[in-house]
Structure formats: C-alpha cells, structure tokens
Short mmCIF file of C-alpha atoms and ligand atoms in Angstrom, two decimals:
data_model
loop_
_atom_site.label_atom_id
_atom_site.label_comp_id
_atom_site.label_asym_id
_atom_site.label_seq_id
_atom_site.Cartn_x
_atom_site.Cartn_y
_atom_site.Cartn_z
CA MET A 1020 22.06 -10.28 4.42
CA LEU A 1021 23.71 -7.05 4.90
CA PRO A 1022 27.28 -6.57 5.53
CA ASP A 1023 28.28 -4.90 8.39
CA ARG A 1024 30.50 -2.53 6.62
CA ILE A 1025 27.38 -1.23 4.92
CA SER A 1026 25.20 -1.11 7.29
CA SER A 1027 27.48 1.04 9.47
CA PHE A 1028 27.75 2.83 6.27
CA ILE A 1029 24.59 3.75 6.19
CA SER A 1030 24.15 4.74 9.71
CA ASP A 1031 27.13 7.11 9.83
CA HIS A 1032 25.81 8.60 6.36
CA ILE A 1033 22.23 8.79 7.54
CA GLU A 1034 22.51 12.62 7.69
CA ASP A 1035 23.57 13.64 4.64
CA PHE A 1036 21.33 11.41 2.75
CA THR A 1037 18.86 13.54 4.70
CA ARG A 1038 19.83 16.71 3.64
CA GLU A 1039 19.98 15.08 -0.35
CA LEU A 1040 16.42 14.03 0.47
CA VAL A 1041 15.52 17.69 1.65
CA GLN A 1042 17.32 19.12 -1.52
CA PHE A 1043 15.12 16.53 -3.45
CA LEU A 1044 11.92 17.58 -2.39
CA ALA A 1045 12.48 21.40 -2.53
CA ILE A 1046 12.35 20.97 -6.36
CA PRO A 1047 8.64 21.46 -6.91
CA SER A 1048 8.03 18.89 -9.72
CA VAL A 1049 4.24 18.90 -9.85
CA SER A 1050 3.78 17.10 -13.59
CA THR A 1051 0.13 17.84 -14.23
CA LEU A 1052 0.61 21.95 -13.93
CA SER A 1053 2.13 23.01 -16.97
CA GLU A 1054 3.93 26.16 -14.98
CA HIS A 1055 6.07 23.53 -13.30
CA SER A 1056 7.29 22.10 -16.55
CA ASP A 1057 10.51 23.29 -16.02
CA ASP A 1058 10.58 22.08 -12.25
CA VAL A 1059 10.03 18.54 -13.41
CA LEU A 1060 12.99 18.84 -15.79
CA SER A 1061 15.37 20.05 -12.69
CA ALA A 1062 14.11 17.19 -10.99
CA ALA A 1063 15.16 15.09 -13.66
CA ARG A 1064 18.50 16.44 -13.73
CA TRP A 1065 18.85 16.48 -9.84
CA VAL A 1066 18.21 12.44 -10.22
CA PHE A 1067 20.58 12.00 -13.24
CA ASP A 1068 23.38 13.68 -11.68
CA GLN A 1069 22.80 11.62 -8.62
CA LEU A 1070 23.57 8.25 -10.26
CA GLU A 1071 26.30 10.46 -12.39
CA ARG A 1072 28.05 10.77 -9.21
CA CYS A 1073 27.91 6.71 -8.52
CA GLY A 1074 29.40 6.22 -11.96
CA PHE A 1075 25.83 5.38 -13.34
CA LYS A 1076 26.03 6.14 -17.51
CA GLY A 1077 22.63 6.85 -19.28
CA ARG A 1078 20.49 9.95 -20.47
CA ILE A 1079 17.54 12.25 -19.84
CA TYR A 1080 15.50 11.32 -22.76
CA PRO A 1081 13.07 14.40 -23.66
CA THR A 1082 9.01 13.02 -24.32
CA GLU A 1083 6.35 15.04 -25.46
CA ARG A 1084 6.10 16.44 -21.94
CA HIS A 1085 8.54 15.59 -18.90
CA PRO A 1086 11.57 13.74 -19.49
CA ILE A 1087 12.45 10.13 -18.27
CA VAL A 1088 16.00 9.30 -16.94
CA LEU A 1089 17.40 5.78 -18.02
CA ALA A 1090 21.23 5.09 -16.51
CA ARG A 1091 23.04 1.85 -15.89
CA SER A 1092 25.54 0.98 -13.78
CA PRO A 1093 28.96 -0.18 -14.64
CA GLU A 1094 28.98 -3.51 -15.76
CA VAL A 1095 29.66 -6.52 -13.43
CA SER A 1096 29.92 -9.20 -16.01
CA GLY A 1097 28.00 -12.20 -15.10
CA ALA A 1098 25.76 -10.90 -12.24
CA PRO A 1099 22.25 -10.36 -12.39
CA VAL A 1100 20.33 -7.38 -13.69
CA LEU A 1101 17.70 -5.60 -11.59
CA LEU A 1102 15.66 -2.34 -12.92
CA ILE A 1103 14.83 0.10 -10.12
CA TYR A 1104 11.90 2.05 -11.28
CA GLY A 1105 10.44 5.63 -9.53
CA HIS A 1106 9.08 8.69 -10.25
CA TYR A 1107 10.35 12.10 -9.19
CA ASP A 1108 7.24 13.87 -10.19
CA VAL A 1109 4.42 14.70 -7.50
CA GLN A 1110 0.75 15.73 -7.08
CA PRO A 1111 -0.33 19.08 -6.83
CA PRO A 1112 0.12 20.28 -3.26
CA GLU A 1113 -3.20 21.82 -2.56
CA PRO A 1114 -5.18 23.28 -0.31
CA LEU A 1115 -1.61 25.15 0.62
CA ASP A 1116 -3.47 26.33 3.67
CA GLU A 1117 -3.85 23.11 5.13
CA TRP A 1118 -0.17 23.06 5.50
CA HIS A 1119 1.66 23.25 8.53
CA THR A 1120 4.71 24.35 7.02
CA PRO A 1121 5.12 24.87 2.79
CA PRO A 1122 4.97 22.12 0.87
CA PHE A 1123 8.39 22.62 -1.17
CA SER A 1124 10.64 23.55 2.22
CA PRO A 1125 11.04 20.10 3.74
CA ASP A 1126 10.87 20.42 7.22
CA ILE A 1127 11.71 17.70 9.84
CA ARG A 1128 9.84 17.38 13.09
CA ASP A 1129 9.31 14.29 15.32
CA GLY A 1130 11.11 12.03 13.29
CA PHE A 1131 9.21 12.89 10.18
CA ILE A 1132 10.45 14.98 6.94
CA TYR A 1133 7.28 16.51 5.92
CA ALA A 1134 7.05 17.82 1.91
CA ARG A 1135 4.94 16.79 -0.91
CA GLY A 1136 6.60 14.07 -2.61
CA ALA A 1137 8.28 12.82 0.63
CA SER A 1138 6.62 9.66 0.65
CA ASP A 1139 5.09 9.48 -3.13
CA ASP A 1140 7.47 8.74 -4.29
CA LYS A 1141 10.96 10.87 -3.92
CA GLY A 1142 11.87 9.76 -0.62
CA GLN A 1143 11.36 6.16 -1.21
CA PHE A 1144 13.01 5.92 -4.83
CA LEU A 1145 15.81 7.84 -3.08
CA THR A 1146 16.93 4.85 -0.97
CA TYR A 1147 18.03 2.95 -3.81
CA ILE A 1148 20.50 5.68 -4.81
CA LYS A 1149 21.77 5.83 -1.11
CA ALA A 1150 21.52 2.26 -1.44
CA VAL A 1151 24.27 2.29 -4.26
CA GLU A 1152 25.96 5.02 -2.62
CA ALA A 1153 26.30 3.00 0.27
CA VAL A 1154 27.65 -0.18 -1.19
CA LEU A 1155 30.26 1.72 -3.36
CA GLY A 1156 31.31 3.99 -0.01
CA ALA A 1157 31.95 0.73 2.11
CA GLU A 1158 32.83 -2.43 -1.22
CA GLY A 1159 33.95 -0.11 -3.88
CA LYS A 1160 31.81 -2.01 -6.07
CA LEU A 1161 28.20 -3.24 -6.54
CA PRO A 1162 27.37 -6.93 -6.68
CA ILE A 1163 24.85 -6.64 -9.30
CA ASN A 1164 23.94 -4.69 -12.75
CA LEU A 1165 21.55 -1.87 -12.14
CA ILE A 1166 19.38 -0.26 -14.40
CA VAL A 1167 17.22 3.01 -13.07
CA LEU A 1168 14.18 4.08 -14.83
CA ALA A 1169 12.27 7.06 -13.61
CA GLU A 1170 9.71 9.34 -15.05
CA GLY A 1171 8.40 12.40 -14.62
CA GLU A 1172 4.74 11.55 -15.61
CA GLU A 1173 3.81 8.79 -13.28
CA GLU A 1174 1.12 11.28 -11.26
CA ILE A 1175 -0.35 11.80 -14.85
CA GLY A 1176 -0.76 8.30 -15.69
CA SER A 1177 2.20 7.69 -17.38
CA PRO A 1178 1.04 8.74 -21.17
CA ASN A 1179 4.57 8.75 -22.88
CA LEU A 1180 6.38 5.75 -20.84
CA GLU A 1181 4.81 2.95 -23.05
CA LYS A 1182 6.62 3.77 -26.14
CA PHE A 1183 9.53 4.25 -24.25
CA LEU A 1184 9.39 1.09 -23.40
CA VAL A 1185 8.95 -0.37 -26.35
CA ASP A 1186 11.49 1.28 -28.31
CA HIS A 1187 14.07 1.05 -25.25
CA ARG A 1188 13.51 -2.62 -24.77
CA ASP A 1189 16.67 -4.30 -25.19
CA GLU A 1190 18.23 -1.62 -22.86
CA LEU A 1191 15.56 -2.63 -20.21
CA ARG A 1192 16.09 -6.30 -20.04
CA ALA A 1193 16.32 -7.42 -16.49
CA ASP A 1194 16.21 -10.54 -14.04
CA ALA A 1195 13.65 -8.29 -11.93
CA VAL A 1196 12.16 -5.02 -11.19
CA THR A 1197 11.97 -3.09 -7.99
CA ILE A 1198 9.44 -0.32 -6.98
CA SER A 1199 9.02 1.12 -4.04
CA ASP A 1200 6.01 3.19 -4.41
CA GLY A 1201 3.73 1.92 -1.88
CA SER A 1202 3.43 1.42 2.10
CA GLN A 1203 4.12 -1.32 4.75
CA ILE A 1204 0.85 -2.74 6.31
CA ALA A 1205 1.68 -0.28 9.34
CA PRO A 1206 4.81 1.58 10.47
CA GLY A 1207 7.08 -1.47 11.24
CA SER A 1208 5.41 -4.23 9.87
CA PRO A 1209 6.90 -4.11 6.57
CA ALA A 1210 4.72 -5.93 3.04
CA ILE A 1211 5.50 -6.89 -0.09
CA THR A 1212 2.78 -5.81 -2.60
CA TYR A 1213 1.47 -9.05 -5.23
CA GLY A 1214 -1.67 -7.01 -5.97
CA LEU A 1215 -2.66 -3.33 -7.12
CA ARG A 1216 -5.66 -1.70 -8.57
CA GLY A 1217 -6.20 -0.35 -12.03
CA LEU A 1218 -7.77 2.59 -12.91
CA SER A 1219 -10.11 4.04 -15.42
CA TYR A 1220 -10.51 7.97 -14.67
CA LEU A 1221 -12.80 9.86 -17.02
CA GLN A 1222 -14.54 13.68 -17.30
CA ILE A 1223 -18.16 14.15 -17.80
CA ASP A 1224 -19.02 17.90 -19.34
CA ILE A 1225 -22.57 18.85 -19.74
CA ARG A 1226 -24.03 21.47 -21.49
CA GLY A 1227 -26.75 23.48 -22.17
CA PRO A 1228 -27.88 26.95 -23.27
CA ARG A 1229 -25.03 28.68 -25.15
CA PHE A 1230 -24.56 30.67 -21.90
CA ASP A 1231 -25.40 31.38 -18.51
CA VAL A 1232 -28.99 32.39 -18.33
CA HIS A 1233 -31.34 34.10 -15.77
CA SER A 1234 -32.98 31.30 -13.29
CA GLY A 1235 -36.19 33.32 -13.25
CA VAL A 1236 -36.65 34.29 -17.13
CA PHE A 1237 -35.88 30.62 -18.56
CA GLY A 1238 -36.31 28.16 -15.24
CA GLY A 1239 -39.13 25.80 -15.87
CA ILE A 1240 -38.76 25.63 -19.49
CA ILE A 1241 -34.95 24.15 -20.03
CA HIS A 1242 -32.96 21.44 -18.64
CA ASN A 1243 -30.19 22.81 -15.98
CA PRO A 1244 -26.66 20.92 -16.90
CA ALA A 1245 -25.94 21.26 -13.11
CA GLN A 1246 -28.92 19.15 -12.31
CA VAL A 1247 -28.56 16.64 -15.42
CA LEU A 1248 -24.97 16.17 -14.11
CA VAL A 1249 -25.99 15.24 -10.34
CA ASP A 1250 -29.02 13.17 -11.86
CA MET A 1251 -26.36 11.09 -13.80
CA LEU A 1252 -24.22 10.71 -11.08
CA GLN A 1253 -26.63 9.86 -8.18
CA LYS A 1254 -27.70 6.84 -11.11
CA LEU A 1255 -24.10 5.60 -10.97
CA LYS A 1256 -24.35 4.12 -7.54
CA ASN A 1257 -26.68 1.68 -5.83
CA PRO A 1258 -28.36 2.45 -2.72
CA ASP A 1259 -25.89 0.24 -1.08
CA GLY A 1260 -22.77 1.44 -2.42
CA THR A 1261 -22.20 -0.55 -5.13
CA VAL A 1262 -21.68 0.33 -8.98
CA ALA A 1263 -25.05 0.29 -10.74
CA ILE A 1264 -23.23 0.78 -14.24
CA PRO A 1265 -24.73 -2.81 -16.07
CA GLY A 1266 -21.22 -5.21 -16.80
CA PHE A 1267 -19.28 -3.29 -14.65
CA TYR A 1268 -18.88 -6.36 -12.13
CA ASP A 1269 -19.06 -8.93 -15.28
CA ASP A 1270 -15.06 -9.56 -15.45
CA VAL A 1271 -14.01 -8.99 -11.57
CA LEU A 1272 -12.10 -11.69 -10.30
CA GLY A 1273 -13.39 -12.90 -7.07
CA LEU A 1274 -11.02 -13.71 -4.10
CA GLU A 1275 -9.81 -17.21 -3.35
CA ASP A 1276 -11.19 -18.72 0.01
CA TRP A 1277 -7.35 -18.59 1.09
CA GLU A 1278 -6.81 -15.20 0.45
CA ARG A 1279 -10.04 -13.70 2.34
CA LYS A 1280 -8.73 -15.97 5.38
CA GLU A 1281 -5.54 -14.33 5.12
CA MET A 1282 -6.73 -10.61 4.78
CA VAL A 1283 -9.50 -11.26 7.97
CA SER A 1284 -6.10 -12.74 9.46
CA THR A 1285 -4.65 -9.26 9.68
CA PRO A 1286 -7.51 -6.99 10.01
CA ALA A 1287 -7.32 -3.57 9.30
CA ASP A 1288 -7.24 -1.14 12.63
CA ILE A 1289 -10.85 0.45 12.12
CA ASP A 1290 -10.43 3.03 14.79
CA ALA A 1291 -6.87 3.63 13.95
CA LEU A 1292 -8.29 4.51 10.50
CA MET A 1293 -11.37 6.79 11.71
CA ASN A 1294 -9.27 8.42 13.71
CA TYR A 1295 -6.53 9.22 10.94
CA LEU A 1296 -9.44 10.22 8.79
CA GLY A 1297 -11.38 12.26 11.00
CA VAL A 1298 -14.45 10.35 10.38
CA SER A 1299 -16.81 8.53 12.45
CA GLU A 1300 -17.80 5.89 10.41
CA LEU A 1301 -16.50 3.52 7.06
CA THR A 1302 -18.31 2.48 4.67
CA GLY A 1303 -18.01 -0.04 1.49
CA GLU A 1304 -19.54 -2.79 -0.31
CA PRO A 1305 -21.88 -5.12 1.79
CA GLY A 1306 -20.13 -8.75 2.68
CA TYR A 1307 -16.56 -7.89 2.41
CA SER A 1308 -14.34 -6.50 4.60
CA VAL A 1309 -12.48 -2.75 5.33
CA THR A 1310 -9.07 -4.39 4.04
CA GLU A 1311 -11.02 -6.54 0.55
CA ARG A 1312 -12.97 -3.08 -0.09
CA SER A 1313 -9.92 -0.95 0.34
CA THR A 1314 -7.62 -3.33 -2.30
CA ALA A 1315 -9.37 -5.93 -4.06
CA ARG A 1316 -12.61 -4.77 -5.02
CA PRO A 1317 -13.69 -2.13 -7.82
CA THR A 1318 -15.13 0.92 -6.84
CA LEU A 1319 -16.63 4.60 -8.14
CA ASP A 1320 -15.70 7.92 -7.11
CA ILE A 1321 -16.53 11.27 -8.17
CA ASN A 1322 -13.12 13.42 -7.68
CA GLY A 1323 -14.06 16.70 -8.66
CA LEU A 1324 -17.51 18.40 -9.68
CA TRP A 1325 -18.26 21.80 -10.93
CA GLY A 1326 -21.45 24.35 -12.46
CA GLY A 1327 -22.94 27.30 -11.85
CA PHE A 1328 -22.09 30.13 -9.55
CA SER A 1329 -20.27 29.14 -6.06
CA GLY A 1330 -18.91 32.67 -5.39
CA GLU A 1331 -19.64 34.63 -2.49
CA GLY A 1332 -23.41 35.77 -2.42
CA ALA A 1333 -25.88 35.00 -4.98
CA LYS A 1334 -26.15 34.85 -8.92
CA THR A 1335 -29.71 33.37 -10.16
CA ILE A 1336 -28.57 31.76 -13.36
CA ILE A 1337 -28.68 28.20 -14.95
CA PRO A 1338 -25.57 27.39 -15.58
CA ALA A 1339 -24.45 26.78 -19.52
CA ARG A 1340 -22.00 24.19 -18.09
CA ALA A 1341 -21.51 21.75 -15.40
CA GLY A 1342 -18.98 18.93 -15.09
CA ALA A 1343 -17.26 16.45 -13.13
CA LYS A 1344 -14.19 14.00 -12.82
CA VAL A 1345 -14.84 10.26 -12.00
CA SER A 1346 -12.88 7.60 -11.02
CA MET A 1347 -12.89 4.25 -11.20
CA ARG A 1348 -10.54 1.76 -9.26
CA LEU A 1349 -10.52 -1.56 -10.99
CA VAL A 1350 -9.27 -4.87 -10.18
CA PRO A 1351 -8.24 -8.03 -11.93
CA ASN A 1352 -9.60 -9.10 -14.61
CA GLN A 1353 -11.26 -6.05 -15.59
CA VAL A 1354 -9.87 -3.71 -18.36
CA PRO A 1355 -10.01 -0.52 -18.69
CA GLU A 1356 -11.12 0.44 -22.20
CA ARG A 1357 -13.95 -1.61 -21.69
CA ILE A 1358 -15.17 -0.13 -18.44
CA ASP A 1359 -14.86 3.17 -19.87
CA GLN A 1360 -17.30 2.15 -22.93
CA LEU A 1361 -20.06 0.72 -20.27
CA PHE A 1362 -19.42 3.94 -18.31
CA MET A 1363 -19.97 6.05 -21.21
CA ARG A 1364 -22.32 4.24 -22.54
CA PHE A 1365 -24.65 4.57 -19.43
CA VAL A 1366 -24.30 7.84 -18.83
CA LYS A 1367 -25.13 8.63 -22.32
CA ASP A 1368 -28.32 7.29 -22.30
CA LEU A 1369 -29.23 9.04 -19.03
CA CYS A 1370 -28.53 12.46 -20.95
CA PRO A 1371 -32.02 14.35 -21.90
CA ALA A 1372 -32.52 15.81 -25.27
CA GLY A 1373 -31.41 19.38 -25.14
CA VAL A 1374 -28.12 19.42 -23.33
CA SER A 1375 -25.23 17.31 -24.85
CA VAL A 1376 -22.64 15.39 -22.93
CA GLU A 1377 -19.20 15.09 -23.68
CA PHE A 1378 -16.32 12.59 -21.98
CA LYS A 1379 -12.63 13.18 -22.05
CA GLY A 1380 -10.38 10.28 -20.84
CA ILE A 1381 -7.99 11.17 -18.29
CA HIS A 1382 -5.90 8.13 -17.50
CA HIS A 1383 -5.86 4.53 -17.41
CA ALA A 1384 -3.46 1.82 -15.72
CA ASP A 1385 -4.29 -1.74 -15.57
CA PRO A 1386 -5.04 -3.68 -12.43
CA VAL A 1387 -2.20 -5.99 -11.58
CA LEU A 1388 -1.88 -9.47 -9.47
CA ILE A 1389 1.98 -10.69 -9.43
CA ASN A 1390 2.89 -14.57 -8.71
CA ARG A 1391 3.82 -14.35 -5.15
CA ASN A 1392 5.78 -17.92 -5.07
CA THR A 1393 8.83 -16.59 -7.04
CA SER A 1394 12.65 -17.04 -6.18
CA ARG A 1395 12.88 -13.14 -6.17
CA MET A 1396 10.23 -13.02 -4.10
CA LEU A 1397 12.25 -14.77 -1.55
CA ALA A 1398 15.12 -12.55 -2.35
CA ALA A 1399 12.82 -9.49 -1.50
CA GLU A 1400 11.80 -11.00 1.75
CA ARG A 1401 15.17 -11.77 3.02
CA ALA A 1402 16.23 -8.17 1.83
CA ILE A 1403 13.42 -6.58 3.72
CA GLU A 1404 13.86 -8.63 6.84
CA SER A 1405 17.72 -7.77 6.50
CA GLY A 1406 16.33 -3.98 6.29
CA PHE A 1407 13.33 -3.94 8.83
CA GLY A 1408 14.48 -6.55 11.16
CA LYS A 1409 11.27 -8.21 10.47
CA LYS A 1410 9.55 -10.83 8.18
CA PRO A 1411 7.30 -8.88 5.30
CA ARG A 1412 3.96 -10.13 4.83
CA PHE A 1413 1.98 -9.91 1.65
CA LYS A 1414 -0.43 -7.55 0.77
CA ARG A 1415 -2.62 -5.84 -2.01
CA GLU A 1416 -2.75 -2.42 -2.44
CA GLY A 1417 -5.64 -0.07 -3.71
CA GLY A 1418 -3.64 2.47 -5.64
CA SER A 1419 -2.20 2.42 -9.37
CA ILE A 1420 1.10 1.79 -10.65
CA PRO A 1421 0.64 2.25 -14.23
CA VAL A 1422 4.12 0.89 -15.39
CA VAL A 1423 3.66 -2.03 -13.69
CA ASN A 1424 1.67 -4.19 -16.38
CA LEU A 1425 3.70 -2.02 -19.20
CA PHE A 1426 6.49 -3.80 -17.75
CA ARG A 1427 4.59 -7.32 -18.24
CA LYS A 1428 3.19 -6.57 -21.70
CA HIS A 1429 6.12 -4.86 -23.47
CA LEU A 1430 9.54 -6.45 -21.49
CA ASP A 1431 7.69 -9.91 -20.65
CA GLN A 1432 8.66 -9.08 -17.22
CA GLU A 1433 6.96 -11.20 -14.46
CA ASN A 1434 9.35 -10.46 -11.86
CA ILE A 1435 8.16 -7.15 -10.47
CA LEU A 1436 8.87 -6.38 -6.87
CA LEU A 1437 6.73 -4.21 -4.99
CA LEU A 1438 8.04 -3.07 -1.94
CA GLY A 1439 6.68 -0.32 -0.39
CA TRP A 1440 8.99 1.89 2.34
CA GLY A 1441 6.00 3.96 3.31
CA SER A 1442 3.46 3.98 5.72
CA PRO A 1443 -0.56 4.23 5.07
CA ASP A 1444 -0.43 7.76 6.76
CA ASP A 1445 1.98 9.19 5.19
CA GLY A 1446 -0.66 11.22 3.75
CA VAL A 1447 0.17 10.77 -0.49
CA HIS A 1448 -1.69 12.89 -2.29
CA SER A 1449 -2.64 14.71 0.65
CA PRO A 1450 -1.85 17.78 2.93
CA ASN A 1451 1.22 17.62 4.82
CA GLU A 1452 2.20 14.50 3.73
CA ARG A 1453 5.22 12.85 5.52
CA PHE A 1454 8.01 10.35 5.35
CA CYS A 1455 9.06 8.61 8.67
CA LEU A 1456 13.14 8.94 8.63
CA ASP A 1457 13.14 5.50 10.16
CA ASP A 1458 11.30 4.30 7.32
CA PHE A 1459 13.88 6.11 4.87
CA HIS A 1460 16.39 4.29 6.81
CA ARG A 1461 15.14 0.87 6.91
CA GLY A 1462 14.45 1.52 3.38
CA ILE A 1463 18.07 2.27 2.31
CA ARG A 1464 18.89 -1.00 3.97
CA SER A 1465 16.71 -2.90 2.61
CA ALA A 1466 17.55 -1.67 -0.81
CA ALA A 1467 21.33 -2.62 -0.44
CA ALA A 1468 20.33 -5.91 0.93
CA LEU A 1469 18.41 -6.76 -2.19
CA PHE A 1470 21.22 -6.06 -4.32
CA TYR A 1471 23.10 -8.76 -2.20
CA GLU A 1472 20.28 -11.11 -2.34
CA ILE A 1473 19.21 -11.07 -6.00
CA ALA A 1474 22.73 -10.97 -6.78
CA ARG A 1475 23.35 -14.50 -4.72
N1 BES B 233 2.29 5.75 -5.66
C1 BES B 233 0.99 5.91 -5.99
C2 BES B 233 0.19 4.16 -6.01
C3 BES B 233 -0.08 3.60 -4.96
C4 BES B 233 -0.71 4.48 -3.78
C5 BES B 233 0.01 2.35 -4.84
C6 BES B 233 -0.42 3.95 -2.17
C7 BES B 233 0.11 1.66 -3.51
C8 BES B 233 -0.05 2.49 -2.47
C9 BES B 233 1.29 6.35 -7.53
O1 BES B 233 2.27 7.82 -7.22
C10 BES B 233 -0.29 6.89 -7.71
O2 BES B 233 -0.79 8.12 -7.11
N2 BES B 233 -0.73 6.50 -9.26
C11 BES B 233 -2.25 7.44 -9.19
C12 BES B 233 -2.11 6.55 -10.74
C13 BES B 233 -2.77 7.39 -11.66
C14 BES B 233 -2.07 8.82 -11.57
C15 BES B 233 -2.80 6.63 -13.04
C16 BES B 233 -3.46 6.47 -8.59
O3 BES B 233 -3.36 5.65 -7.78
O4 BES B 233 -4.21 7.22 -8.12
MN1 MN B 234 4.15 6.98 -6.48
MN1 MN B 235 0.74 9.38 -6.34
#
C-alpha cells in the first residue's frame, strides 16, 4: 500500500531527490584507498545530515578505519522497528579512461545517472532516506520506527562492523532488516533475493632471489617466482573449470529440485548477457545452468596477477617476486575460514624448495540463504508490487554482503529483506556504472510502501 498523497509527493519531488543523489555521488568515497579517507568521512557526514533533517537522532561513530552512521527516527510507540542497512563507500573507479564522463561528476543521460556508486550502493540506499522525506512531507509522521545503519567499509569486507554490532546490540534490535544493494532480475522485473554467495579472498606472494637478476646469467639454475606462481594457479582448476582443491566441494549444499525447476523456469537471457559483456561464449561448471553457475555454485577466480617487468620494451630478468589475488565465491554451507585453510595447504604443497610462499587474507563473507516463507517477506512482496507495479520473483545473487550473516549471528535477526532496486547491467564495480532513474523512483516508492506494509 502506498497512500496517494505519498505517491504524488514522490513524483512532485523526484527532481529534487535526483539533485541530492548527484551531490551524494560526487563524493569520491573510495574505502580501499587511504588517500580517500576524508572523502569517506564526508559521505558519512552527508548521510548523517540527511537523516538529521528528517528528525533522526544518532551519531557518526569512528572506527579503526571508516566511520559508521547509526541513527533513529522519532519514537512511534507500539509500532514495529525496521532497520535499514546501506553502504556509502564505493569501489575504486579505475580504469579512468574507460569512463565516458568522470566517475565523480555524475552525468544524467537517457534516463540513467552515471557515476561510481550510482547503483552500488548510494543510489539504492538513498531511496530509503527520500522515502522517509516523502512520508514526512505528505503525512507529517512515520507509521513505523526506523533505524538507519550505514557503513563506509562494505567494499573492503566490513572489517569493523562485527564489533560494532556486538557493542550496539541493544540499539539495533528490530523486527526486520531491509537492504537494497543488489538487483532486479532484469529492468522492470523486480526480485526479492533469498540467497547470496560468500567470499574467501586471499593474496599469494612468492619470493625467489633477493632481487631481480639477469635471466641469462642465472636462468636455468633457480626457480622463477612468476613461473612458480602460474604453475600453482594453473593447478587450482580442473580442465572443465571446476575447482581442483581437495575438499573444496565437501560442504556445498546442493540445490533442491524445486529450486532447480524454478531457476530453469526463468532462464537467463544468454544473448543479452554476452552482448553486455562483449564475449562470444559463456562457460562454467558442467551440468548447471547459467543462473545456477552464477548464483548457487562456488567459483574460484584470479582477480589480479603481477610479477617481473611489464613496462614498455624489454628487461631480461628473473623477478624476485610474483603475486596474485584470488577470490572464491562460496555457497551454503561452505565456511570461509575452512576454505582458506584448504586453499593454503594446497598451494603450499605446490611450492618448490628455493622459493617461499606467503598468504594474506583479504576478506571474508559468509554465504546466505534466507527463509522465504515469512510474513515479512509477504510485506516486502506487497511493497514492491506497489512500487514497481509488478510482483517480485525470488532469486539468488552471486555477490556477497558481509553484514547479512553478522545480523543473524549477533542480533539473532532472521527477517532480512534483500530488495535490490538495481539492474544486472548497471555496471557495478565496472567503468560507467549507472542507475536507472526510473528504478530510483520505483525504489523510493517501494521503500515508502515497505514502511506501511511492515507497520500493518
Ligand atoms: N552490492 C554488492 C554485492 C552484490 C552485488 C550483491 C550484486 C548482489 C548483487 C556489494 O557492494 C559488494 O560488492 N560486495 C563485495 C563483498 C566484499 C567486498 C566482501 C563483493 O561481492 O565482492
Ligand atoms: Mn554494495
Ligand atoms: Mn560492491
């Protein structure tokens, strides 16, 4: 249900809301780069200021790295509590020369807003604040108690959030949590997400001679760290693309028949996908559909690789060092820490004498499966139907949101609504990231409707 007055208020103010989205997106809050720390703080202040203007009370809490915003709406006694989570940090925008307009100068064209963070997650998160503004503007008061928890470290694995949740348990008690940090099935086909993949992300560092040495003088008598690295990486996968680490699949929860049937009944648009990606063929685990491969089966990917000389021209050396960043997307019931151990043991055993291998854990997220049969899910379904004019379908997503299992673990929170307003072709983490302004509008409508549906 979305009262008409609110619906009109949103339509009448959508241009103001969009202007504020432009302001938010102009802050280069890249959490992984320390030179952007002040920008991450500015984004926190921007969010907090927005909330204060809606009458919320709270604080910006410093952490060891980037701050956390926690604020609460004025008490509506007897009404349920909905906790809204979002993140105001973004991924690095590089490669810059592939952007048609600069990543932090938001540009509106053809109904989309282009900027880093447009869809992931500033645009989606802002829908809730604008929904609050619209409800207050149209009705003068909220039907529900809201808590907003926004962090600036999601894109670096939420390293300080766990402690924060534990320390602030009581202030975070809620009847349900909503997170809009994912996507619809396709533009105009909204979805509720009930599964996310987990993540185990490591760095491998190989060291050989104490410095780069002449490959003519020393070639043939020592191991080359770059060669050792690629040999190891090559052995991580079987020829059919499955992961070769012993035990990797042991804890994988297979798909149920009904779930496979449901996934087959909404097949991915392969041509559209290939066209979006600019590749002429898709690949993946034998025996599984594209949807299963990208959301419900585990993977291993090299995210970055270095070693030796890659500048212009030639330099005949054996490099002293080589390295790689490798991530594994996990599914229920794989445990990131256990997968790390299996990975490290396997790689270590492949390392010849005379070179050393070291590992650095980069980050972790637990895989997620959420019960679809709850009254809160039904409330979310109705809210999305009011906002998008169409019933949502259920889906799993391949990305990871570390906070989800932290809510379960530390707050006993099982009512977690993952309501992505974005679209799979928004280009999250890619150059020319964008968010459809219609989705921004429909997201605000759905968020406002959710306040009423949860309160009902
Ligand atoms: N919003 C994404 C996760 C996502 C993407 C969920 C698409 C559903 C669909 C989130 O910001 C993200 O990028 N998470 C990281 C997690 C990591 C840094 C721990 C990821 O998935 O790589
Ligand atoms: Mn995100
Ligand atoms: Mn992201």
